[in-house]
PDB file of C-alpha atoms in Angstrom:
ATOM      1  CA  MET A 147      86.003 -94.326 187.067  1.00 89.00           C
ATOM      2  CA  SER A 148      87.413 -97.792 186.412  1.00 97.00           C
ATOM      3  CA  ASN A 149      89.234 -98.728 183.219  1.00 98.00           C
ATOM      4  CA  PHE A 150      87.762-102.228 183.558  1.00 98.00           C
ATOM      5  CA  VAL A 151      84.263-103.577 183.020  1.00 98.00           C
ATOM      6  CA  SER A 152      82.982-106.820 184.509  1.00 98.00           C
ATOM      7  CA  VAL A 153      81.259-109.589 182.584  1.00 98.00           C
ATOM      8  CA  ASP A 154      77.953-108.718 184.269  1.00 98.00           C
ATOM      9  CA  GLU A 155      78.337-105.035 183.401  1.00 98.00           C
ATOM     10  CA  LEU A 156      79.117-105.792 179.760  1.00 98.00           C
ATOM     11  CA  LYS A 157      76.206-108.227 179.509  1.00 98.00           C
ATOM     12  CA  SER A 158      73.851-105.547 180.873  1.00 98.00           C
ATOM     13  CA  LEU A 159      75.130-102.930 178.433  1.00 97.00           C
ATOM     14  CA  LEU A 160      74.653-105.283 175.484  1.00 97.00           C
ATOM     15  CA  ASP A 161      71.194-106.332 176.654  1.00 97.00           C
ATOM     16  CA  GLU A 162      70.185-102.671 176.986  1.00 96.00           C
ATOM     17  CA  GLY A 163      71.320-101.905 173.447  1.00 95.00           C
ATOM     18  CA  ALA A 164      73.858 -99.345 174.646  1.00 96.00           C
ATOM     19  CA  ALA A 165      76.295 -97.775 172.184  1.00 97.00           C
ATOM     20  CA  VAL A 166      79.012-100.345 172.826  1.00 98.00           C
ATOM     21  CA  ARG A 167      81.443-101.852 170.355  1.00 98.00           C
ATOM     22  CA  VAL A 168      83.226-104.993 171.545  1.00 98.00           C
ATOM     23  CA  ILE A 169      86.581-105.887 170.004  1.00 98.00           C
ATOM     24  CA  ASP A 170      88.530-109.119 170.323  1.00 98.00           C
ATOM     25  CA  VAL A 171      92.326-108.709 170.395  1.00 98.00           C
ATOM     26  CA  ARG A 172      93.641-112.224 170.768  1.00 97.00           C
ATOM     27  CA  TRP A 173      97.397-112.097 170.376  1.00 96.00           C
ATOM     28  CA  ARG A 174     100.370-113.740 172.029  1.00 90.00           C
ATOM     29  CA  LEU A 175     104.055-113.881 171.151  1.00 84.00           C
ATOM     30  CA  ASP A 176     103.716-117.573 170.348  1.00 86.00           C
ATOM     31  CA  ARG A 177     100.464-117.036 168.414  1.00 89.00           C
ATOM     32  CA  PRO A 178     100.276-113.547 166.957  1.00 90.00           C
ATOM     33  CA  ASP A 179      97.244-114.340 164.790  1.00 94.00           C
ATOM     34  CA  GLY A 180      94.293-115.210 167.004  1.00 96.00           C
ATOM     35  CA  ARG A 181      91.629-115.268 164.307  1.00 97.00           C
ATOM     36  CA  ALA A 182      91.151-119.050 164.518  1.00 97.00           C
ATOM     37  CA  GLU A 183      90.418-118.812 168.233  1.00 97.00           C
ATOM     38  CA  TYR A 184      88.106-115.867 167.585  1.00 98.00           C
ATOM     39  CA  LEU A 185      86.136-117.858 165.019  1.00 98.00           C
ATOM     40  CA  ALA A 186      85.917-120.809 167.390  1.00 98.00           C
ATOM     41  CA  ALA A 187      84.186-118.725 170.077  1.00 98.00           C
ATOM     42  CA  HIS A 188      83.835-115.003 170.722  1.00 98.00           C
ATOM     43  CA  ILE A 189      81.496-112.638 172.504  1.00 98.00           C
ATOM     44  CA  PRO A 190      78.476-112.080 170.214  1.00 98.00           C
ATOM     45  CA  GLY A 191      78.993-108.997 168.064  1.00 98.00           C
ATOM     46  CA  ALA A 192      82.715-108.729 168.802  1.00 98.00           C
ATOM     47  CA  VAL A 193      84.982-107.713 165.919  1.00 98.00           C
ATOM     48  CA  TYR A 194      88.377-109.401 165.555  1.00 98.00           C
ATOM     49  CA  VAL A 195      91.329-106.995 165.640  1.00 98.00           C
ATOM     50  CA  PRO A 196      94.754-108.181 164.389  1.00 97.00           C
ATOM     51  CA  LEU A 197      97.206-106.474 166.739  1.00 97.00           C
ATOM     52  CA  ASP A 198     100.185-106.700 164.396  1.00 95.00           C
ATOM     53  CA  LEU A 199      98.296-105.040 161.540  1.00 95.00           C
ATOM     54  CA  GLU A 200      95.988-102.489 163.173  1.00 97.00           C
ATOM     55  CA  LEU A 201      97.512-101.683 166.561  1.00 98.00           C
ATOM     56  CA  ALA A 202     101.081-101.359 165.287  1.00 96.00           C
ATOM     57  CA  THR A 203     103.011-100.419 162.194  1.00 93.00           C
ATOM     58  CA  HIS A 204     106.102-102.018 160.704  1.00 83.00           C
ATOM     59  CA  GLY A 205     109.325-100.636 159.363  1.00 76.00           C
ATOM     60  CA  ASP A 206     113.034-101.053 160.024  1.00 81.00           C
ATOM     61  CA  THR A 207     114.101-103.341 162.885  1.00 82.00           C
ATOM     62  CA  SER A 208     115.608-100.287 164.570  1.00 86.00           C
ATOM     63  CA  GLU A 209     112.022 -99.124 165.253  1.00 92.00           C
ATOM     64  CA  GLY A 210     111.170-102.254 167.244  1.00 93.00           C
ATOM     65  CA  ARG A 211     108.628-104.986 166.578  1.00 93.00           C
ATOM     66  CA  HIS A 212     105.466-102.998 167.310  1.00 95.00           C
ATOM     67  CA  PRO A 213     105.970 -99.297 166.588  1.00 95.00           C
ATOM     68  CA  LEU A 214     103.099 -96.902 167.174  1.00 95.00           C
ATOM     69  CA  PRO A 215     100.600 -96.777 164.304  1.00 96.00           C
ATOM     70  CA  SER A 216      99.768 -93.373 162.900  1.00 96.00           C
ATOM     71  CA  THR A 217      96.585 -91.716 164.075  1.00 98.00           C
ATOM     72  CA  ALA A 218      95.164 -92.109 160.556  1.00 97.00           C
ATOM     73  CA  THR A 219      95.916 -95.849 160.542  1.00 96.00           C
ATOM     74  CA  LEU A 220      94.278 -96.336 163.923  1.00 98.00           C
ATOM     75  CA  GLN A 221      91.255 -94.251 162.929  1.00 98.00           C
ATOM     76  CA  THR A 222      90.749 -96.283 159.749  1.00 98.00           C
ATOM     77  CA  ALA A 223      90.935 -99.468 161.813  1.00 98.00           C
ATOM     78  CA  ALA A 224      88.503 -98.183 164.440  1.00 98.00           C
ATOM     79  CA  ARG A 225      86.015 -97.262 161.737  1.00 98.00           C
ATOM     80  CA  ARG A 226      86.347-100.780 160.311  1.00 98.00           C
ATOM     81  CA  TRP A 227      85.431-102.088 163.744  1.00 98.00           C
ATOM     82  CA  GLY A 228      82.240-100.035 163.527  1.00 98.00           C
ATOM     83  CA  VAL A 229      83.183 -97.438 166.136  1.00 98.00           C
ATOM     84  CA  HIS A 230      81.191 -94.201 166.071  1.00 98.00           C
ATOM     85  CA  ASP A 231      81.827 -90.980 167.944  1.00 97.00           C
ATOM     86  CA  GLY A 232      80.422 -91.352 171.435  1.00 97.00           C
ATOM     87  CA  ASP A 233      80.623 -95.142 171.501  1.00 98.00           C
ATOM     88  CA  THR A 234      82.135 -97.053 174.377  1.00 98.00           C
ATOM     89  CA  VAL A 235      84.646 -99.661 173.214  1.00 98.00           C
ATOM     90  CA  VAL A 236      85.125-102.784 175.315  1.00 98.00           C
ATOM     91  CA  VAL A 237      88.239-104.759 174.462  1.00 98.00           C
ATOM     92  CA  TYR A 238      89.191-108.266 175.554  1.00 98.00           C
ATOM     93  CA  ASP A 239      91.598-111.105 174.850  1.00 98.00           C
ATOM     94  CA  ASP A 240      92.420-114.540 176.227  1.00 96.00           C
ATOM     95  CA  ALA A 241      95.826-113.588 177.632  1.00 91.00           C
ATOM     96  CA  LYS A 242      94.924-111.870 180.917  1.00 94.00           C
ATOM     97  CA  GLY A 243      94.462-108.474 179.303  1.00 96.00           C
ATOM     98  CA  ILE A 244      97.994-108.088 177.940  1.00 96.00           C
ATOM     99  CA  ALA A 245      96.966-107.658 174.293  1.00 97.00           C
ATOM    100  CA  ALA A 246      93.711-105.882 175.147  1.00 98.00           C
ATOM    101  CA  ALA A 247      95.704-103.262 177.033  1.00 98.00           C
ATOM    102  CA  ARG A 248      97.504-102.273 173.829  1.00 98.00           C
ATOM    103  CA  ALA A 249      94.157-101.352 172.263  1.00 98.00           C
ATOM    104  CA  TRP A 250      93.077 -99.584 175.467  1.00 98.00           C
ATOM    105  CA  TRP A 251      96.269 -97.513 175.545  1.00 98.00           C
ATOM    106  CA  LEU A 252      96.001 -96.417 171.926  1.00 98.00           C
ATOM    107  CA  LEU A 253      92.270 -95.712 171.892  1.00 98.00           C
ATOM    108  CA  ARG A 254      92.393 -93.776 175.153  1.00 98.00           C
ATOM    109  CA  GLN A 255      94.935 -91.443 173.588  1.00 98.00           C
ATOM    110  CA  GLY A 256      92.585 -91.044 170.652  1.00 98.00           C
ATOM    111  CA  GLY A 257      89.829 -89.782 172.940  1.00 98.00           C
ATOM    112  CA  VAL A 258      87.697 -92.948 172.930  1.00 98.00           C
ATOM    113  CA  ASP A 259      85.810 -94.133 176.001  1.00 98.00           C
ATOM    114  CA  VAL A 260      87.464 -97.539 176.257  1.00 98.00           C
ATOM    115  CA  LYS A 261      87.310-100.308 178.860  1.00 98.00           C
ATOM    116  CA  VAL A 262      89.019-103.676 179.267  1.00 98.00           C
ATOM    117  CA  LEU A 263      86.875-106.707 180.064  1.00 98.00           C
ATOM    118  CA  ALA A 264      88.109-108.089 183.392  1.00 97.00           C
ATOM    119  CA  GLY A 265      89.058-111.721 182.887  1.00 96.00           C
ATOM    120  CA  GLY A 266      88.536-111.549 179.132  1.00 97.00           C
ATOM    121  CA  ILE A 267      86.787-114.214 177.084  1.00 98.00           C
ATOM    122  CA  ARG A 268      87.535-116.838 179.723  1.00 97.00           C
ATOM    123  CA  ALA A 269      85.528-114.937 182.341  1.00 97.00           C
ATOM    124  CA  TRP A 270      82.673-114.600 179.848  1.00 98.00           C
ATOM    125  CA  GLN A 271      82.651-118.336 179.195  1.00 98.00           C
ATOM    126  CA  ALA A 272      83.074-119.191 182.886  1.00 97.00           C
ATOM    127  CA  ALA A 273      79.889-117.210 183.537  1.00 98.00           C
ATOM    128  CA  GLY A 274      78.066-119.558 181.161  1.00 98.00           C
ATOM    129  CA  LEU A 275      77.282-116.824 178.653  1.00 98.00           C
ATOM    130  CA  ALA A 276      76.708-117.510 174.974  1.00 97.00           C
ATOM    131  CA  THR A 277      79.464-117.204 172.393  1.00 98.00           C
ATOM    132  CA  ALA A 278      79.340-116.855 168.620  1.00 98.00           C
ATOM    133  CA  THR A 279      81.370-118.255 165.699  1.00 98.00           C
ATOM    134  CA  ASP A 280      80.624-115.747 162.921  1.00 98.00           C
ATOM    135  CA  ASP A 281      83.173-113.323 161.458  1.00 98.00           C
ATOM    136  CA  VAL A 282      81.618-110.009 162.436  1.00 98.00           C
ATOM    137  CA  SER A 283      81.932-107.231 159.850  1.00 97.00           C
ATOM    138  CA  PRO A 284      79.882-104.242 161.009  1.00 97.00           C
ATOM    139  CA  GLU A 285      78.846-101.171 159.082  1.00 97.00           C
ATOM    140  CA  GLU A 286      81.749 -98.728 158.965  1.00 98.00           C
ATOM    141  CA  GLY A 287      81.906 -96.263 161.841  1.00 98.00           C
ATOM    142  CA  ASP A 288      82.624 -92.542 161.750  1.00 98.00           C
ATOM    143  CA  VAL A 289      84.795 -92.032 164.821  1.00 98.00           C
ATOM    144  CA  VAL A 290      87.290 -89.163 164.662  1.00 98.00           C
ATOM    145  CA  LEU A 291      90.352 -89.759 166.817  1.00 98.00           C
ATOM    146  CA  HIS A 292      92.518 -87.222 168.575  1.00 98.00           C
ATOM    147  CA  GLU A 293      96.203 -87.283 167.681  1.00 98.00           C
ATOM    148  CA  ILE A 294      97.929 -90.155 169.480  1.00 98.00           C
ATOM    149  CA  GLY A 295     101.499 -90.305 170.769  1.00 97.00           C
ATOM    150  CA  ALA A 296     101.476 -87.989 173.779  1.00 97.00           C
ATOM    151  CA  ASP A 297     101.623 -90.966 176.150  1.00 98.00           C
ATOM    152  CA  ALA A 298     104.647 -92.453 174.370  1.00 98.00           C
ATOM    153  CA  ILE A 299     108.335 -91.713 174.830  1.00 98.00           C
ATOM    154  CA  SER A 300     111.135 -92.033 172.287  1.00 98.00           C
ATOM    155  CA  ILE A 301     114.301 -94.102 172.619  1.00 98.00           C
ATOM    156  CA  ASP A 302     116.283 -90.995 173.581  1.00 98.00           C
ATOM    157  CA  GLU A 303     113.706 -90.058 176.184  1.00 98.00           C
ATOM    158  CA  ALA A 304     113.853 -93.607 177.547  1.00 98.00           C
ATOM    159  CA  ALA A 305     117.640 -93.360 177.867  1.00 98.00           C
ATOM    160  CA  ALA A 306     117.366 -90.161 179.899  1.00 98.00           C
ATOM    161  CA  PHE A 307     114.258 -91.104 181.882  1.00 98.00           C
ATOM    162  CA  PRO A 308     115.990 -92.669 184.941  1.00 98.00           C
ATOM    163  CA  GLU A 309     117.629 -89.309 185.651  1.00 97.00           C
ATOM    164  CA  SER A 310     114.299 -87.675 186.458  1.00 96.00           C
ATOM    165  CA  GLY A 311     111.868 -90.520 187.113  1.00 98.00           C
ATOM    166  CA  VAL A 312     111.418 -94.283 187.244  1.00 98.00           C
ATOM    167  CA  LEU A 313     111.819 -96.319 184.062  1.00 98.00           C
ATOM    168  CA  LEU A 314     110.166 -99.714 184.499  1.00 98.00           C
ATOM    169  CA  ASP A 315     111.239-102.854 182.661  1.00 98.00           C
ATOM    170  CA  VAL A 316     108.123-105.025 182.939  1.00 98.00           C
ATOM    171  CA  ARG A 317     109.545-108.193 181.382  1.00 98.00           C
ATOM    172  CA  ALA A 318     110.318-111.426 183.236  1.00 97.00           C
ATOM    173  CA  PRO A 319     113.242-111.110 185.696  1.00 98.00           C
ATOM    174  CA  GLU A 320     115.502-113.459 183.735  1.00 98.00           C
ATOM    175  CA  ARG A 321     115.193-111.292 180.636  1.00 98.00           C
ATOM    176  CA  TYR A 322     115.817-108.143 182.670  1.00 98.00           C
ATOM    177  CA  ARG A 323     118.929-109.693 184.190  1.00 98.00           C
ATOM    178  CA  GLY A 324     120.215-110.695 180.756  1.00 98.00           C
ATOM    179  CA  GLU A 325     120.240-114.414 181.477  1.00 98.00           C
ATOM    180  CA  THR A 326     118.091-115.196 178.456  1.00 97.00           C
ATOM    181  CA  GLU A 327     116.744-113.361 175.419  1.00 96.00           C
ATOM    182  CA  PRO A 328     114.501-115.437 173.158  1.00 94.00           C
ATOM    183  CA  LEU A 329     113.586-112.714 170.654  1.00 92.00           C
ATOM    184  CA  ASP A 330     116.076-109.879 170.445  1.00 94.00           C
ATOM    185  CA  PRO A 331     119.769-109.750 169.485  1.00 94.00           C
ATOM    186  CA  VAL A 332     121.112-108.601 172.865  1.00 96.00           C
ATOM    187  CA  ALA A 333     120.175-109.648 176.410  1.00 98.00           C
ATOM    188  CA  GLY A 334     119.901-107.225 179.305  1.00 98.00           C
ATOM    189  CA  HIS A 335     118.080-103.997 180.136  1.00 98.00           C
ATOM    190  CA  VAL A 336     118.191-100.255 179.650  1.00 98.00           C
ATOM    191  CA  PRO A 337     120.698 -98.813 182.140  1.00 98.00           C
ATOM    192  CA  GLY A 338     118.855 -97.316 185.091  1.00 98.00           C
ATOM    193  CA  ALA A 339     115.628 -99.265 184.520  1.00 98.00           C
ATOM    194  CA  ARG A 340     113.994-101.082 187.419  1.00 98.00           C
ATOM    195  CA  ASN A 341     112.361-104.475 186.990  1.00 98.00           C
ATOM    196  CA  LEU A 342     108.650-104.764 187.818  1.00 98.00           C
ATOM    197  CA  PRO A 343     107.040-107.625 185.846  1.00 98.00           C
ATOM    198  CA  THR A 344     103.473-106.769 184.915  1.00 96.00           C
ATOM    199  CA  VAL A 345     102.324-110.251 186.005  1.00 95.00           C
ATOM    200  CA  LEU A 346     102.719-109.128 189.616  1.00 97.00           C
ATOM    201  CA  HIS A 347      99.624-106.959 189.296  1.00 97.00           C
ATOM    202  CA  PHE A 348      96.935-109.546 188.478  1.00 95.00           C
ATOM    203  CA  ASP A 349      95.633-112.898 189.678  1.00 94.00           C
ATOM    204  CA  ALA A 350      95.480-116.245 187.892  1.00 90.00           C
ATOM    205  CA  GLU A 351      92.327-115.152 186.057  1.00 89.00           C
ATOM    206  CA  GLY A 352      93.911-111.944 184.830  1.00 90.00           C
ATOM    207  CA  LYS A 353      91.983-109.649 187.182  1.00 93.00           C
ATOM    208  CA  ILE A 354      93.755-106.787 188.912  1.00 96.00           C
ATOM    209  CA  LEU A 355      94.745-107.382 192.524  1.00 96.00           C
ATOM    210  CA  ASP A 356      93.664-105.244 195.464  1.00 96.00           C
ATOM    211  CA  HIS A 357      94.520-101.640 194.601  1.00 97.00           C
ATOM    212  CA  ASP A 358      96.458-101.025 197.805  1.00 97.00           C
ATOM    213  CA  ALA A 359      98.568-104.109 197.107  1.00 97.00           C
ATOM    214  CA  VAL A 360      99.252-102.871 193.572  1.00 98.00           C
ATOM    215  CA  ARG A 361     100.265 -99.425 194.847  1.00 97.00           C
ATOM    216  CA  ALA A 362     102.612-101.091 197.335  1.00 98.00           C
ATOM    217  CA  THR A 363     104.195-103.111 194.526  1.00 98.00           C
ATOM    218  CA  PHE A 364     104.799 -99.941 192.529  1.00 98.00           C
ATOM    219  CA  ALA A 365     106.171 -98.194 195.622  1.00 98.00           C
ATOM    220  CA  SER A 366     108.680-101.035 196.099  1.00 98.00           C
ATOM    221  CA  VAL A 367     110.548 -99.782 193.020  1.00 98.00           C
ATOM    222  CA  GLY A 368     110.185 -96.094 193.810  1.00 97.00           C
ATOM    223  CA  VAL A 369     106.923 -95.316 192.042  1.00 97.00           C
ATOM    224  CA  VAL A 370     105.048 -93.011 194.411  1.00 90.00           C
ATOM    225  CA  PRO A 371     102.629 -90.131 193.744  1.00 83.00           C
ATOM    226  CA  GLY A 372     104.339 -87.343 191.832  1.00 88.00           C
ATOM    227  CA  THR A 373     107.110 -89.518 190.407  1.00 94.00           C
ATOM    228  CA  PRO A 374     107.385 -89.522 186.596  1.00 98.00           C
ATOM    229  CA  VAL A 375     106.959 -93.109 185.364  1.00 98.00           C
ATOM    230  CA  ALA A 376     107.507 -94.820 182.032  1.00 98.00           C
ATOM    231  CA  ALA A 377     107.398 -98.508 181.139  1.00 98.00           C
ATOM    232  CA  TYR A 378     108.906-100.733 178.464  1.00 98.00           C
ATOM    233  CA  CYS A 379     108.858-104.446 177.694  1.00 98.00           C
ATOM    234  CA  GLY A 380     109.949-106.507 174.709  1.00 97.00           C
ATOM    235  CA  SER A 381     108.008-104.685 172.012  1.00 96.00           C
ATOM    236  CA  GLY A 382     105.605-102.236 173.643  1.00 96.00           C
ATOM    237  CA  VAL A 383     102.622-104.536 174.201  1.00 97.00           C
ATOM    238  CA  THR A 384     103.068-105.699 177.789  1.00 97.00           C
ATOM    239  CA  ALA A 385     104.202-102.203 178.803  1.00 98.00           C
ATOM    240  CA  ALA A 386     100.761-100.899 177.828  1.00 98.00           C
ATOM    241  CA  HIS A 387      99.303-103.353 180.334  1.00 98.00           C
ATOM    242  CA  THR A 388     101.450-101.832 183.070  1.00 98.00           C
ATOM    243  CA  ALA A 389     100.163 -98.400 181.996  1.00 98.00           C
ATOM    244  CA  LEU A 390      96.602 -99.752 182.298  1.00 98.00           C
ATOM    245  CA  ILE A 391      97.212-101.116 185.795  1.00 98.00           C
ATOM    246  CA  ALA A 392      98.959 -97.910 186.832  1.00 97.00           C
ATOM    247  CA  ALA A 393      96.053 -95.794 185.593  1.00 97.00           C
ATOM    248  CA  GLU A 394      93.615 -97.965 187.524  1.00 97.00           C
ATOM    249  CA  VAL A 395      95.384 -97.138 190.809  1.00 97.00           C
ATOM    250  CA  GLY A 396      95.871 -93.449 190.038  1.00 96.00           C
ATOM    251  CA  ILE A 397      99.362 -93.467 188.537  1.00 96.00           C
ATOM    252  CA  ASP A 398     100.090 -91.846 185.170  1.00 97.00           C
ATOM    253  CA  ALA A 399     102.650 -93.949 183.275  1.00 98.00           C
ATOM    254  CA  LYS A 400     104.000 -93.377 179.798  1.00 98.00           C
ATOM    255  CA  VAL A 401     105.125 -96.167 177.462  1.00 98.00           C
ATOM    256  CA  PHE A 402     108.281 -96.610 175.399  1.00 98.00           C
ATOM    257  CA  PRO A 403     106.706 -98.334 172.344  1.00 97.00           C
ATOM    258  CA  GLY A 404     109.994 -99.389 170.777  1.00 97.00           C
ATOM    259  CA  SER A 405     110.957-101.086 174.043  1.00 98.00           C
ATOM    260  CA  TRP A 406     113.800-103.600 174.196  1.00 98.00           C
ATOM    261  CA  SER A 407     113.295-104.669 170.585  1.00 97.00           C
ATOM    262  CA  GLN A 408     114.212-101.152 169.449  1.00 97.00           C
ATOM    263  CA  TRP A 409     116.924-100.588 172.044  1.00 98.00           C
ATOM    264  CA  SER A 410     118.724-103.856 171.281  1.00 97.00           C
ATOM    265  CA  ASN A 411     118.583-103.249 167.521  1.00 96.00           C
ATOM    266  CA  THR A 412     120.047 -99.745 167.742  1.00 96.00           C
ATOM    267  CA  PRO A 413     123.869 -99.699 167.527  1.00 95.00           C
ATOM    268  CA  GLY A 414     125.662 -97.885 170.310  1.00 96.00           C
ATOM    269  CA  ARG A 415     122.983 -98.207 172.991  1.00 97.00           C
ATOM    270  CA  PRO A 416     124.500 -99.364 176.300  1.00 98.00           C
ATOM    271  CA  VAL A 417     123.201-102.520 177.958  1.00 98.00           C
ATOM    272  CA  ALA A 418     123.036-103.345 181.667  1.00 98.00           C
ATOM    273  CA  THR A 419     122.814-106.872 183.092  1.00 98.00           C
ATOM    274  CA  GLY A 420     122.178-108.327 186.520  1.00 98.00           C
ATOM    275  CA  ASP A 421     119.431-107.625 189.003  1.00 96.00           C
ATOM    276  CA  GLN A 422     120.329-103.985 189.646  1.00 97.00           C
ATOM    277  CA  PRO A 423     119.413-100.971 187.467  1.00 97.00           C
ATOM    278  CA  GLY A 424     123.073-100.496 186.509  1.00 89.00           C
TER     279      GLY A 424
END
C-alpha cells in the first residue's frame, strides 16, 4: 500500500466524510514558521502544525537542531490536531514533501495510518480545488500512540553503521564534500557515509519518480534488498523524506535524528571531506 495519496484520492475521502485528519506542515530552513502561508491558503479543514514545536524537541546544541520529541509530546500534539484512534492522517507542505515526511515518519512509528499528499498544497491548487483561510482548531482527539524511537539511531550507532550497512548522507553534494556549511560549525560528513541527495528521488512537482528508477538510484550507492540502511541530513528533517521514499519502494531505512547538526556539535567526532566516504 502506498505511503502517498493523490489530490483526487484526498478530495474523494473528504467528500465522503471519511475519518481523515489533514495537517499542514509548512516549514523550510529559510522560513521555519509557515503559519502565514497556511492562513493565506490551506486545504479546507487542515490544521497547522509547527514542526519546530510539535515534531521536534529542543535542548543542548549537542543534541542537534531537531531532536526526537517524546511520545507524550507527540501524542499531545496529535490530539490537538483532532486525531482520533483509527483516523487516517494526511500530511502536506509546500516544499515537495520534505517537511511533511517528518510528520509521516514520526506518526508511522506511533501506529497511525498516515499518508503524504503527493505534490502538496501546490498540487491541490493546480487542480483548481478550493482553499480556506481560517485557523482550524478542531475538537481534541483521543489518539493513543505507540512508543516512538525504534526507527531512529543514536550518534554512536551512526558512527558504527558503515561497518555493517549503508549510512546515507542525503544533503547537497557540496555540503557532503565539506566545501560549504551554512548552518553548522564544521563542514564535511560522517566517515563512511555515502552521499545520496534526497532531491534525486522526486520530480519538479515533488512527486516520487518511477519506482524502478528510484531503486536503481539507491543501488548506485550500495542499497540493495537485505542491506541495513540509515539516513542523516542537516537536522533530521530531510532524512525522514529519504526514509519515506525508501519505504515506498520497499526499503526499510532508519533515521539519525541528530544528523550533522549533532555530529558537528559533539567534540571528538571525526569528520571526512571530499566526494568519497572516507
